[in-house]
Short mmCIF file of C-alpha atoms in Angstrom, two decimals:
data_model
loop_
_atom_site.label_atom_id
_atom_site.label_comp_id
_atom_site.label_asym_id
_atom_site.label_seq_id
_atom_site.Cartn_x
_atom_site.Cartn_y
_atom_site.Cartn_z
CA MET X 1 -16.29 -105.01 -54.12
CA PRO X 2 -14.08 -103.61 -51.34
CA LYS X 3 -13.45 -107.19 -50.16
CA THR X 4 -12.27 -108.18 -53.64
CA TRP X 5 -9.93 -105.20 -53.77
CA GLY X 6 -8.68 -106.00 -50.27
CA LEU X 7 -7.98 -109.62 -51.21
CA ALA X 8 -6.19 -108.52 -54.38
CA GLY X 9 -4.13 -106.06 -52.36
CA CYS X 10 -3.17 -108.80 -49.87
CA LEU X 11 -2.07 -111.08 -52.72
CA VAL X 12 0.05 -108.34 -54.26
CA VAL X 13 1.69 -107.57 -50.90
CA ALA X 14 2.24 -111.25 -50.09
CA GLY X 15 3.78 -111.93 -53.48
CA ALA X 16 6.19 -108.99 -53.42
CA GLY X 17 9.83 -109.77 -54.14
CA PRO X 18 12.99 -107.77 -53.44
CA VAL X 19 13.02 -104.43 -55.20
CA MET X 20 15.82 -104.12 -57.75
CA ALA X 21 14.74 -100.80 -59.18
CA HIS X 22 16.69 -98.36 -57.00
CA SER X 23 19.75 -96.38 -58.09
CA PRO X 24 19.13 -96.35 -61.84
CA VAL X 25 21.97 -93.84 -62.06
CA PRO X 26 25.23 -94.96 -60.44
CA GLY X 27 26.30 -92.43 -57.80
CA ILE X 28 22.86 -90.87 -57.44
CA GLU X 29 22.96 -91.73 -53.69
CA GLY X 30 25.49 -88.93 -53.31
CA PHE X 31 22.96 -86.52 -54.79
CA TYR X 32 20.40 -87.52 -52.17
CA VAL X 33 22.98 -87.13 -49.40
CA GLY X 34 23.81 -83.69 -50.78
CA LEU X 35 20.12 -82.70 -50.83
CA LEU X 36 19.92 -82.97 -47.03
CA HIS X 37 23.37 -81.58 -46.37
CA PRO X 38 22.29 -77.91 -45.94
CA PHE X 39 20.16 -79.02 -42.98
CA SER X 40 22.51 -81.65 -41.59
CA THR X 41 24.45 -79.65 -38.97
CA PRO X 42 23.09 -77.22 -36.37
CA SER X 43 24.97 -74.28 -37.89
CA GLN X 44 23.61 -74.88 -41.39
CA ALA X 45 20.08 -75.68 -40.20
CA VAL X 46 19.90 -72.55 -38.03
CA LEU X 47 21.30 -70.41 -40.87
CA MET X 48 18.81 -71.83 -43.39
CA ILE X 49 15.87 -71.26 -41.02
CA GLY X 50 17.09 -67.75 -40.26
CA LEU X 51 17.37 -66.94 -43.96
CA GLY X 52 13.92 -68.46 -44.54
CA LEU X 53 12.41 -66.22 -41.86
CA LEU X 54 14.20 -63.18 -43.31
CA VAL X 55 13.18 -63.87 -46.92
CA GLY X 56 9.63 -64.84 -45.95
CA ALA X 57 8.86 -61.35 -44.65
CA PHE X 58 9.38 -59.75 -48.08
CA ASP X 59 6.85 -59.52 -50.91
CA VAL X 60 7.22 -61.79 -53.91
CA VAL X 61 8.68 -59.09 -56.18
CA LYS X 62 11.66 -58.57 -53.90
CA VAL X 63 11.98 -62.23 -52.98
CA ARG X 64 13.03 -63.23 -56.51
CA TRP X 65 16.09 -60.99 -56.14
CA LEU X 66 16.84 -62.48 -52.73
CA LEU X 67 16.50 -66.04 -53.98
CA GLY X 68 18.54 -65.16 -57.08
CA SER X 69 21.36 -63.76 -54.96
CA PHE X 70 21.27 -66.89 -52.81
CA LEU X 71 21.59 -69.08 -55.91
CA VAL X 72 24.55 -67.12 -57.27
CA ALA X 73 26.27 -66.89 -53.88
CA SER X 74 25.77 -70.56 -52.97
CA THR X 75 27.22 -71.57 -56.34
CA ALA X 76 30.18 -69.28 -55.75
CA GLY X 77 30.62 -70.69 -52.25
CA LEU X 78 30.53 -74.22 -53.59
CA ILE X 79 33.31 -73.37 -56.00
CA ALA X 80 35.35 -71.58 -53.31
CA GLY X 81 34.62 -74.24 -50.64
CA PHE X 82 36.23 -74.09 -47.19
CA GLY X 83 34.50 -76.94 -45.33
CA THR X 84 31.90 -76.88 -42.55
CA ALA X 85 34.02 -76.97 -39.40
CA GLU X 86 36.05 -73.90 -40.30
CA ILE X 87 33.02 -71.65 -40.82
CA ASP X 88 30.67 -72.95 -38.13
CA ALA X 89 30.99 -69.83 -36.00
CA THR X 90 30.57 -67.55 -39.03
CA MET X 91 27.37 -69.38 -39.96
CA PHE X 92 25.95 -68.89 -36.45
CA ALA X 93 26.87 -65.21 -36.61
CA ALA X 94 25.19 -64.85 -40.03
CA ALA X 95 22.13 -66.70 -38.70
CA PHE X 96 21.92 -64.28 -35.76
CA VAL X 97 22.11 -61.27 -38.09
CA ALA X 98 19.46 -62.73 -40.41
CA CYS X 99 17.17 -63.46 -37.44
CA ALA X 100 17.73 -60.02 -35.94
CA PHE X 101 16.63 -58.43 -39.23
CA ALA X 102 13.64 -60.80 -39.44
CA ALA X 103 12.59 -60.03 -35.86
CA LEU X 104 13.23 -56.30 -35.68
CA LEU X 105 12.85 -55.07 -39.28
CA PRO X 106 10.78 -57.66 -41.19
CA GLY X 107 10.19 -56.81 -44.84
CA LYS X 108 12.36 -53.68 -44.59
CA THR X 109 15.93 -52.78 -45.57
CA ALA X 110 15.84 -54.93 -48.71
CA LEU X 111 19.40 -54.02 -49.65
CA ALA X 112 20.80 -55.14 -46.30
CA ALA X 113 18.69 -58.32 -46.52
CA LEU X 114 20.15 -58.94 -49.99
CA GLY X 115 23.64 -58.75 -48.51
CA VAL X 116 22.78 -61.06 -45.60
CA VAL X 117 21.10 -63.62 -47.89
CA ALA X 118 24.03 -63.55 -50.34
CA PHE X 119 26.54 -63.97 -47.51
CA GLY X 120 24.44 -66.80 -46.07
CA GLY X 121 24.33 -68.47 -49.50
CA LEU X 122 28.10 -68.16 -49.81
CA LEU X 123 28.56 -69.87 -46.43
CA ILE X 124 26.05 -72.64 -47.17
CA GLY X 125 27.76 -73.30 -50.50
CA ALA X 126 31.22 -73.23 -48.93
CA ALA X 127 30.12 -75.70 -46.25
CA SER X 128 28.84 -78.19 -48.82
CA ILE X 129 32.16 -79.48 -50.11
CA PRO X 130 32.29 -83.29 -49.72
CA ASP X 131 35.36 -85.22 -48.58
CA ASP X 132 37.99 -86.25 -51.09
CA GLY X 133 36.97 -88.92 -53.60
CA PRO X 134 36.27 -89.49 -57.28
CA MET X 135 35.34 -86.21 -58.99
CA ARG X 136 32.15 -87.74 -60.42
CA ASP X 137 30.85 -88.69 -56.95
CA ARG X 138 31.80 -85.32 -55.53
CA MET X 139 29.97 -83.56 -58.36
CA PHE X 140 26.83 -85.59 -57.60
CA THR X 141 26.99 -84.65 -53.93
CA MET X 142 27.72 -80.99 -54.60
CA SER X 143 24.86 -80.82 -57.13
CA GLY X 144 22.56 -82.27 -54.49
CA SER X 145 23.73 -79.72 -51.93
CA LEU X 146 23.16 -76.85 -54.36
CA VAL X 147 19.66 -78.08 -55.20
CA GLY X 148 18.89 -78.87 -51.53
CA ALA X 149 19.96 -75.44 -50.31
CA ASN X 150 18.11 -73.49 -52.98
CA VAL X 151 14.97 -75.59 -53.00
CA GLY X 152 15.09 -75.63 -49.20
CA LEU X 153 15.14 -71.83 -49.04
CA LEU X 154 12.39 -71.68 -51.64
CA TYR X 155 10.26 -74.04 -49.54
CA LEU X 156 10.96 -72.11 -46.34
CA PHE X 157 9.87 -68.92 -48.08
CA GLY X 158 6.85 -70.68 -49.59
CA ILE X 159 5.65 -72.08 -46.25
CA ASN X 160 6.15 -68.69 -44.62
CA HIS X 161 4.29 -66.88 -47.41
CA TRP X 162 1.52 -69.48 -47.54
CA ILE X 163 0.85 -69.18 -43.80
CA ARG X 164 0.78 -65.38 -44.04
CA GLU X 165 -1.70 -65.49 -46.94
CA LEU X 166 -3.89 -68.21 -45.48
CA TYR X 167 -4.13 -66.75 -41.98
CA THR X 168 -4.53 -63.00 -42.05
CA TRP X 169 -4.80 -62.60 -38.28
CA ALA X 170 -2.76 -59.77 -36.81
CA TRP X 171 -0.75 -62.09 -34.59
CA VAL X 172 0.64 -64.22 -37.46
CA PRO X 173 3.40 -61.72 -38.44
CA ILE X 174 4.07 -61.26 -34.70
CA ALA X 175 4.49 -65.02 -34.32
CA PHE X 176 7.07 -65.00 -37.13
CA ARG X 177 8.95 -62.15 -35.43
CA VAL X 178 8.95 -64.02 -32.12
CA ALA X 179 10.11 -67.21 -33.89
CA ALA X 180 12.94 -65.23 -35.51
CA ALA X 181 13.95 -63.91 -32.08
CA TRP X 182 14.00 -67.47 -30.70
CA VAL X 183 16.12 -68.81 -33.57
CA GLY X 184 18.41 -65.77 -33.30
CA ALA X 185 18.86 -66.42 -29.58
CA ILE X 186 19.79 -70.04 -30.27
CA ALA X 187 22.30 -68.92 -32.94
CA LEU X 188 23.90 -66.46 -30.54
CA VAL X 189 24.25 -69.05 -27.78
CA MET X 190 25.82 -71.50 -30.22
CA LEU X 191 28.17 -68.78 -31.46
CA ALA X 192 29.31 -68.21 -27.88
CA LEU X 193 29.80 -71.93 -27.36
CA SER X 194 32.01 -72.18 -30.42
CA PHE X 195 34.26 -69.49 -28.91
CA ALA X 196 34.01 -70.92 -25.38
CA GLU X 197 35.93 -73.99 -26.56
CA ILE X 198 39.03 -71.86 -27.15
CA ALA X 199 38.46 -69.41 -24.30
CA PRO X 200 40.57 -69.84 -21.15
CA GLN X 201 38.58 -71.73 -18.55
CA GLY X 202 38.39 -71.07 -14.81
CA MET J 1 -18.66 -94.55 -24.78
CA THR J 2 -20.88 -96.60 -22.47
CA LEU J 3 -20.37 -96.77 -18.72
CA ARG J 4 -19.30 -100.40 -18.97
CA ALA J 5 -16.69 -99.64 -21.60
CA THR J 6 -15.41 -96.70 -19.56
CA ILE J 7 -15.04 -98.88 -16.44
CA THR J 8 -13.26 -101.59 -18.44
CA LEU J 9 -10.88 -99.03 -19.95
CA LEU J 10 -10.22 -97.55 -16.52
CA ALA J 11 -9.56 -101.01 -15.04
CA ILE J 12 -7.10 -101.85 -17.84
CA THR J 13 -5.34 -98.50 -17.36
CA LEU J 14 -5.07 -99.06 -13.61
CA ALA J 15 -3.75 -102.58 -14.19
CA PHE J 16 -1.05 -101.20 -16.50
CA LEU J 17 -0.13 -98.48 -14.02
CA GLY J 18 -0.03 -100.96 -11.15
CA THR J 19 2.28 -103.38 -12.92
CA ALA J 20 4.62 -100.85 -14.58
CA PHE J 21 8.37 -101.32 -14.31
CA PRO J 22 10.84 -98.45 -13.99
CA VAL J 23 11.98 -97.24 -17.37
CA LEU J 24 15.72 -97.53 -17.78
CA ALA J 25 15.99 -96.71 -21.44
CA HIS J 26 16.36 -92.94 -21.28
CA ALA J 27 19.79 -91.43 -21.01
CA GLY J 28 20.22 -87.85 -19.90
CA ASP J 29 22.73 -87.03 -22.60
CA GLY J 30 22.72 -86.44 -26.36
CA TYR J 31 20.10 -84.40 -28.19
CA GLY J 32 17.13 -85.65 -26.15
CA GLY J 33 18.81 -85.16 -22.80
CA GLY J 34 20.08 -81.74 -23.83
CA PHE J 35 16.66 -80.60 -24.95
CA ILE J 36 14.93 -81.83 -21.80
CA THR J 37 17.57 -80.29 -19.53
CA GLY J 38 17.35 -76.96 -21.36
CA PHE J 39 13.56 -77.04 -21.57
CA THR J 40 13.08 -77.76 -17.88
CA HIS J 41 15.71 -75.27 -16.68
CA PRO J 42 13.47 -72.18 -16.89
CA ILE J 43 10.35 -74.15 -15.90
CA LEU J 44 11.75 -75.76 -12.74
CA GLY J 45 13.08 -72.48 -11.38
CA TRP J 46 10.15 -70.56 -9.91
CA ASP J 47 12.06 -67.30 -10.07
CA HIS J 48 12.45 -67.77 -13.84
CA VAL J 49 8.80 -68.77 -14.23
CA ALA J 50 7.51 -65.71 -12.35
CA ALA J 51 9.64 -63.29 -14.38
CA MET J 52 8.94 -64.92 -17.77
CA VAL J 53 5.19 -64.93 -17.19
CA ALA J 54 5.47 -61.31 -16.00
CA VAL J 55 7.15 -60.31 -19.30
CA GLY J 56 4.21 -61.75 -21.25
CA LEU J 57 1.67 -60.23 -18.87
CA LEU J 58 3.33 -56.82 -19.12
CA GLY J 59 3.42 -57.00 -22.92
CA ALA J 60 -0.28 -57.84 -23.08
CA PHE J 61 -1.09 -55.22 -20.44
CA LEU J 62 0.69 -52.46 -22.37
CA GLY J 63 -0.92 -53.58 -25.66
CA ALA J 64 0.54 -53.19 -29.17
CA PRO J 65 3.39 -52.87 -29.99
CA SER J 66 4.70 -53.97 -26.56
CA ILE J 67 2.85 -57.28 -26.86
CA TRP J 68 5.36 -58.36 -29.52
CA ILE J 69 8.34 -56.10 -28.82
CA LEU J 70 8.93 -57.43 -25.30
CA PRO J 71 8.83 -61.16 -26.25
CA VAL J 72 11.18 -60.35 -29.19
CA VAL J 73 13.62 -58.28 -27.13
CA PHE J 74 13.76 -60.71 -24.21
CA PRO J 75 15.17 -63.83 -25.95
CA LEU J 76 17.64 -61.82 -28.03
CA VAL J 77 19.08 -60.05 -24.96
CA MET J 78 18.78 -63.22 -22.87
CA ALA J 79 21.03 -64.92 -25.41
CA LEU J 80 23.59 -62.15 -24.89
CA GLY J 81 23.44 -62.90 -21.16
CA ALA J 82 23.95 -66.59 -21.91
CA VAL J 83 26.96 -65.69 -24.06
CA VAL J 84 28.47 -63.75 -21.14
CA GLY J 85 27.84 -66.73 -18.85
CA ILE J 86 29.26 -69.30 -21.27
CA LEU J 87 32.40 -67.22 -21.83
CA GLY J 88 32.89 -67.10 -18.06
CA ILE J 89 32.73 -63.31 -17.74
CA PRO J 90 31.69 -62.57 -14.13
CA VAL J 91 28.40 -60.75 -13.53
CA PRO J 92 27.60 -59.76 -9.94
CA ALA J 93 24.36 -60.46 -8.08
CA VAL J 94 22.77 -62.70 -10.72
CA GLU J 95 20.23 -64.30 -8.37
CA THR J 96 19.35 -60.88 -6.96
CA GLY J 97 18.81 -59.57 -10.48
CA ILE J 98 16.51 -62.50 -11.30
CA ALA J 99 14.48 -62.00 -8.13
CA LEU J 100 14.34 -58.23 -8.71
CA SER J 101 12.98 -58.82 -12.22
CA ALA J 102 9.91 -60.50 -10.73
CA VAL J 103 9.50 -57.68 -8.17
CA VAL J 104 9.85 -54.81 -10.67
CA LEU J 105 7.83 -56.33 -13.52
CA GLY J 106 5.13 -57.48 -11.08
CA LEU J 107 4.88 -53.99 -9.57
CA MET J 108 4.65 -52.40 -13.02
CA ILE J 109 1.64 -54.61 -13.76
CA ALA J 110 0.07 -54.21 -10.29
CA PHE J 111 0.26 -50.41 -10.41
CA ALA J 112 -0.73 -50.32 -14.11
CA LEU J 113 2.37 -48.32 -15.02
CA LYS J 114 2.63 -47.58 -18.74
CA PRO J 115 6.10 -46.21 -19.45
CA PRO J 116 7.22 -45.43 -23.04
CA ILE J 117 7.92 -48.53 -25.09
CA TRP J 118 11.69 -48.00 -25.10
CA VAL J 119 11.73 -47.78 -21.29
CA SER J 120 9.82 -51.06 -20.84
CA ALA J 121 12.03 -52.71 -23.50
CA ALA J 122 15.16 -51.47 -21.70
CA ILE J 123 13.89 -52.73 -18.32
CA VAL J 124 12.94 -56.14 -19.72
CA GLY J 125 16.23 -56.34 -21.66
CA ALA J 126 18.30 -55.48 -18.57
CA PHE J 127 16.67 -58.26 -16.55
CA ALA J 128 16.97 -60.68 -19.48
CA VAL J 129 20.76 -60.51 -19.10
CA PHE J 130 20.53 -62.07 -15.60
CA HIS J 131 18.19 -64.86 -16.74
CA GLY J 132 20.37 -65.64 -19.76
CA TYR J 133 23.51 -65.59 -17.62
CA ALA J 134 22.00 -68.19 -15.28
CA HIS J 135 21.05 -70.44 -18.22
CA GLY J 136 24.51 -70.03 -19.75
CA THR J 137 26.53 -70.78 -16.62
CA GLU J 138 24.38 -73.76 -15.65
CA LEU J 139 24.75 -75.47 -19.03
CA PRO J 140 25.81 -79.03 -18.11
CA ALA J 141 28.96 -80.21 -19.84
CA THR J 142 27.51 -83.66 -20.56
CA VAL J 143 24.49 -82.62 -22.63
CA ASN J 144 24.21 -81.51 -26.23
CA ALA J 145 24.64 -77.73 -26.16
CA PHE J 146 22.55 -77.08 -29.26
CA ALA J 147 19.59 -79.06 -27.93
CA TYR J 148 19.99 -77.35 -24.53
CA ALA J 149 19.87 -73.90 -26.19
CA VAL J 150 16.81 -74.87 -28.24
CA GLY J 151 15.13 -76.21 -25.09
CA PHE J 152 15.64 -73.20 -22.85
CA VAL J 153 14.73 -70.68 -25.56
CA ILE J 154 11.49 -72.52 -26.42
CA ALA J 155 10.56 -72.92 -22.73
CA THR J 156 11.17 -69.21 -22.15
CA GLY J 157 9.04 -68.30 -25.14
CA MET J 158 6.23 -70.58 -23.99
CA LEU J 159 6.23 -68.99 -20.55
CA HIS J 160 5.89 -65.61 -22.28
CA LEU J 161 2.94 -66.97 -24.25
CA ILE J 162 1.26 -68.10 -21.03
CA GLY J 163 1.66 -64.58 -19.69
CA ILE J 164 0.34 -63.04 -22.91
CA ALA J 165 -2.66 -65.41 -22.98
CA PHE J 166 -3.55 -64.50 -19.39
CA GLY J 167 -2.81 -60.82 -20.04
CA ILE J 168 -5.35 -60.67 -22.87
CA LEU J 169 -8.00 -60.73 -20.10
CA VAL J 170 -7.35 -56.97 -19.65
CA LYS J 171 -9.99 -56.40 -22.33
CA TRP J 172 -12.62 -56.94 -19.65
CA PRO J 173 -12.90 -54.93 -16.40
CA ALA J 174 -12.80 -58.04 -14.19
CA GLY J 175 -9.89 -59.39 -16.24
CA ARG J 176 -7.99 -56.16 -15.68
CA VAL J 177 -8.34 -56.66 -11.94
CA ALA J 178 -7.21 -60.29 -12.28
CA VAL J 179 -4.14 -59.30 -14.33
CA ARG J 180 -3.15 -56.53 -11.90
CA GLY J 181 -3.69 -58.98 -9.03
CA ALA J 182 -1.42 -61.49 -10.79
CA GLY J 183 1.19 -58.75 -11.11
CA GLY J 184 0.95 -58.16 -7.36
CA LEU J 185 1.38 -61.88 -6.66
CA ILE J 186 4.43 -62.04 -8.95
CA SER J 187 6.04 -59.10 -7.16
CA LEU J 188 5.35 -60.74 -3.77
CA ALA J 189 6.92 -63.95 -5.05
CA GLY J 190 9.90 -61.85 -6.18
CA VAL J 191 10.23 -60.45 -2.67
CA ALA J 192 10.17 -64.01 -1.30
CA PHE J 193 12.99 -64.99 -3.75
CA LEU J 194 14.91 -61.86 -2.83
CA THR J 195 14.73 -62.45 0.91
CA GLY J 196 15.40 -66.17 0.62
CA MET J 197 11.94 -67.15 1.89
CA ALA J 198 11.31 -69.18 -1.29
#
C-alpha cells in the first residue's frame, strides 16, 4: 500500500505544470509586502519585540486594552504617516522605554504601559506609509502593514503568554526580563548610532 | 553503531579534513560580519570574559533577587557606556576600569561579601559603563552596526549565564568553596590585567 501511494505521489509530482493560481486579487502582493513591513527594518523590529515583551508581562484582562490602544494608535499613525527614516531614532527610543518597563517593572504600571504601547503603535503606523503610487496599491500595502503590526503584536503576546503558562519555573519570568534588558540595550546603542551620524567627529 | 562503521566514518571525516580547501566565501561585512565581530568582541577579550562571568557568579552567589537584577542592570547600563563611546565623549582609564571590575567583583565573591542589593547593582552598573564604552569605541566602521550591537549584547548575556550556571553550585558546601575559589581566580586575573602581566 505505501508503495502504491509513493508511486502515485511520484506521478503527481512528475506531471506537475506551472502554477497559474497565484494572485487571484490584483495588487494583493502589496498586502503581503505590507504584512512583513513592521518587522522589515531594525528600528521597527526592535520596537515590535520591545512592545511584545512589555505587553506579554500583563494578564489577559489588561492586555486587551493594550492591544486595543495599539490598534487605534497604529491606525492613527498610518493616517498621519511621516515615513520610516524620519522617525528611526524615535522608534529606538520608544523601544528602549518599552524594554526598560518590561525588564524593571514587568506587569506593573499599566497606565504607563498603555501610553508606551499607544506611542509605539503610532510610530509603527506612521512608518508604514508606502512610496507614491496608485492609491489602490498603496491601500493594499497599508492594509497589510496594519494587519501585520497588530497580528504581529498579538502573536508576540501569545507566544510570551503561552511560554509563561506552559513552563511555570521561577526562572521563566526572569528570562523574559533579561531578554527585555538585552533588547533594550540594543535599542539604546542603535539610538546612539543614529545620533552619532550627525555628531561632530574627532 | 558498530566498530567497523565508526572506523569508516572516522576515515571519511579525516579524508575530508585532509583535503579541505580554504573557504573564501565569507566576507567580514554586512549583517553576518557585524554579528560575528560583535559576538566575538566580549569573548576574545579575557578581561571582558572574567568580568562578565563574575557578574553572573556574583548574582548567583547573592541569590534572589540579585540573580536577575544584576544581569538586567548590566546590559542596560553597558548600553549607556556604549552610547558614550559611540558619541565620542571621552572617559578616562577605560582599560583600568575594566581590569578593576574583575578585581572587585572577584574579591566580593572570594570573601563572600553580601552588600545590599542596591550597592551591588550600583557597583556592577558602574563597571558596566567601562565595558560598554570599550564595545562602543571599538565598533568597526565597515560592519553592520545593528548586527554588531546584537552580537555583543548576546555574547555578554551568555557570559553572564555561564557565571550564573556555575554560581548555582553554591547550594552545596563543596560548590560554595569552588565558587569562592573561582572568585579568587577572577580577581587574580584582574590584577594581571591591571598590571599588564596579561
